[in-house]
Amino acid sequence: MIGSHWVSVLGALFIALANYDAIKTTLSASHSGPITNHLISSVWALLLAIHQRKRCHGLLSAVGPWLTVGLISIWLLLALLGWWLLFCSASDAVVNANTHEPANLIQRLYYTGYTLTTLGYGDYVPGSDAWRVTPMLAAANGFFLFTLTITYMLSIISNVTQKRHVALSIHALGETPYHILDATHDHGKYTSLGQQLQPLQQSISQLGQQHLAYPILHYYHDPQSQKSLPVALARLYQALLIAQAACTDIDPVTRQQLKTGLVTLENFLATLDSAFIKASTIQPEVPSLAEYTRLPGITASRQALHHHLTGRQQRVLSAYVHKDGWEWRTVWQPNKAP
């Protein structure tokens, strides 16, 4: 193995793959790298299938942090493997500092490890002038990857916290679409609902871009439905649809606020639809809505409300809720302990 030209080519490929996937995932702000995409989607699909057979929100809630650690470990291990193979491509690439004897495979791995972690030279050093620049490049690459991964983890923690904050802010309006409308109807004017949308809109728009920049955010599951962003957004969307479509006595300013809120949510769904989920082929079930027709300002019939609550956006929302490990009926029912 030591001294083979093809070993250096294979090593360079592993180095390029590790750096490409890390850069694509952390810095592109649009899509994840190939390793990231296949790894996290495959693991999540497997665990989601287990969860659907036997409800276990605790299992899903543990996935996100471990996926993050596993992903970062894969980047670092690929880089370690690549540089190790590169240092194995020539007998004089690594030698004993005292005896100048060529290092064996284990010794070259040891040399690669402390070079990537920027610990400096130890018992082994480059054996010729031609190999003195390579450890510098390896150390720079190690420093770059370690810095990138630490920054990535801190950003994820911040964004997960914001996800939970937005979900709880929506939950504070009401724990179902009915409760949201009942708490903000203002005798059929729904002025409070329109006003409370304004601080949420910017946060929801930011979350859409953050989900593109950090795809692993999709896999941070909260075992409590009131802290689940997909459930919260689905509830808010139903409430806004009903208020805008079924209330004729809303003033123009409030109606525009409700419309802007719907557009914000639909833009968020469009972001997910392009990079994370596919719309369900089945239209999600709508409850009877009898109690909704008795709310102040609601003038539409149950049949009309059902019509407004169907469409592709509902199928996208349904897919989003299901992919987060929740059932669609959770959107319409009060929170229950998982």
mmCIF file of N, CA and C in Angstrom, residues 8 26 38 49-50 78 113 117 125 152 161 174-175 177 179 187 203 232 239 241 245 270 285 323:
data_model
loop_
_atom_site.group_PDB
_atom_site.id
_atom_site.type_symbol
_atom_site.label_atom_id
_atom_site.label_comp_id
_atom_site.label_asym_id
_atom_site.label_seq_id
_atom_site.Cartn_x
_atom_site.Cartn_y
_atom_site.Cartn_z
ATOM 1 N N SER A 8 -2.651 7.828 -3.426
ATOM 2 C CA SER A 8 -2.708 9.290 -3.342
ATOM 3 C C SER A 8 -3.948 9.842 -4.034
ATOM 4 N N THR A 26 -22.808 23.615 5.081
ATOM 5 C CA THR A 26 -22.743 24.695 6.066
ATOM 6 C C THR A 26 -22.717 26.096 5.468
ATOM 7 N N HIS A 38 -28.117 12.178 2.088
ATOM 8 C CA HIS A 38 -28.446 10.753 2.134
ATOM 9 C C HIS A 38 -28.425 10.215 3.559
ATOM 10 N N ALA A 49 -40.368 5.422 10.478
ATOM 11 C CA ALA A 49 -41.144 4.199 10.252
ATOM 12 C C ALA A 49 -41.347 3.440 11.565
ATOM 13 N N ILE A 50 -40.314 3.397 12.391
ATOM 14 C CA ILE A 50 -40.439 2.756 13.706
ATOM 15 C C ILE A 50 -41.444 3.522 14.572
ATOM 16 N N LEU A 78 -13.578 11.280 7.240
ATOM 17 C CA LEU A 78 -13.245 11.256 5.812
ATOM 18 C C LEU A 78 -11.971 12.040 5.537
ATOM 19 N N GLY A 113 -3.286 12.143 12.390
ATOM 20 C CA GLY A 113 -4.192 12.628 13.424
ATOM 21 C C GLY A 113 -3.668 13.863 14.117
ATOM 22 N N THR A 117 -5.167 17.847 13.787
ATOM 23 C CA THR A 117 -5.605 18.558 14.987
ATOM 24 C C THR A 117 -4.659 19.691 15.355
ATOM 25 N N VAL A 125 8.108 12.967 11.287
ATOM 26 C CA VAL A 125 8.257 14.200 10.513
ATOM 27 C C VAL A 125 8.290 13.860 9.030
ATOM 28 N N TYR A 152 -21.028 25.715 12.958
ATOM 29 C CA TYR A 152 -22.257 25.075 12.480
ATOM 30 C C TYR A 152 -23.108 24.602 13.652
ATOM 31 N N THR A 161 -33.637 26.779 18.940
ATOM 32 C CA THR A 161 -34.284 27.586 19.968
ATOM 33 C C THR A 161 -35.317 28.521 19.353
ATOM 34 N N GLY A 174 -53.573 30.116 20.897
ATOM 35 C CA GLY A 174 -54.615 29.104 21.068
ATOM 36 C C GLY A 174 -54.056 27.745 20.708
ATOM 37 N N GLU A 175 -54.572 26.700 21.355
ATOM 38 C CA GLU A 175 -54.004 25.372 21.142
ATOM 39 C C GLU A 175 -54.668 24.609 19.985
ATOM 40 N N PRO A 177 -56.963 25.605 15.968
ATOM 41 C CA PRO A 177 -57.467 26.711 15.143
ATOM 42 C C PRO A 177 -58.698 27.375 15.749
ATOM 43 N N HIS A 179 -59.531 27.648 18.960
ATOM 44 C CA HIS A 179 -59.155 28.477 20.103
ATOM 45 C C HIS A 179 -58.463 29.756 19.653
ATOM 46 N N HIS A 187 -65.446 40.250 18.359
ATOM 47 C CA HIS A 187 -66.849 40.366 17.919
ATOM 48 C C HIS A 187 -66.968 40.302 16.391
ATOM 49 N N SER A 203 -40.296 36.260 11.844
ATOM 50 C CA SER A 203 -39.691 35.043 12.406
ATOM 51 C C SER A 203 -39.944 33.833 11.520
ATOM 52 N N ALA A 232 -47.765 23.832 14.905
ATOM 53 C CA ALA A 232 -48.148 25.219 15.183
ATOM 54 C C ALA A 232 -48.466 25.973 13.893
ATOM 55 N N ALA A 239 -56.532 28.628 10.887
ATOM 56 C CA ALA A 239 -57.252 29.753 11.483
ATOM 57 C C ALA A 239 -57.302 30.944 10.527
ATOM 58 N N LEU A 241 -57.031 30.906 7.221
ATOM 59 C CA LEU A 241 -57.883 30.590 6.077
ATOM 60 C C LEU A 241 -59.362 30.799 6.417
ATOM 61 N N ALA A 245 -61.567 33.788 4.735
ATOM 62 C CA ALA A 245 -62.543 33.328 3.745
ATOM 63 C C ALA A 245 -63.985 33.400 4.234
ATOM 64 N N ALA A 270 -43.457 26.732 0.480
ATOM 65 C CA ALA A 270 -42.797 26.607 -0.819
ATOM 66 C C ALA A 270 -41.312 26.293 -0.642
ATOM 67 N N GLU A 285 -57.833 15.159 6.098
ATOM 68 C CA GLU A 285 -59.221 15.197 6.579
ATOM 69 C C GLU A 285 -59.519 16.511 7.295
ATOM 70 N N LYS A 323 -44.149 14.220 8.533
ATOM 71 C CA LYS A 323 -42.707 13.971 8.518
ATOM 72 C C LYS A 323 -42.048 14.375 9.819
#
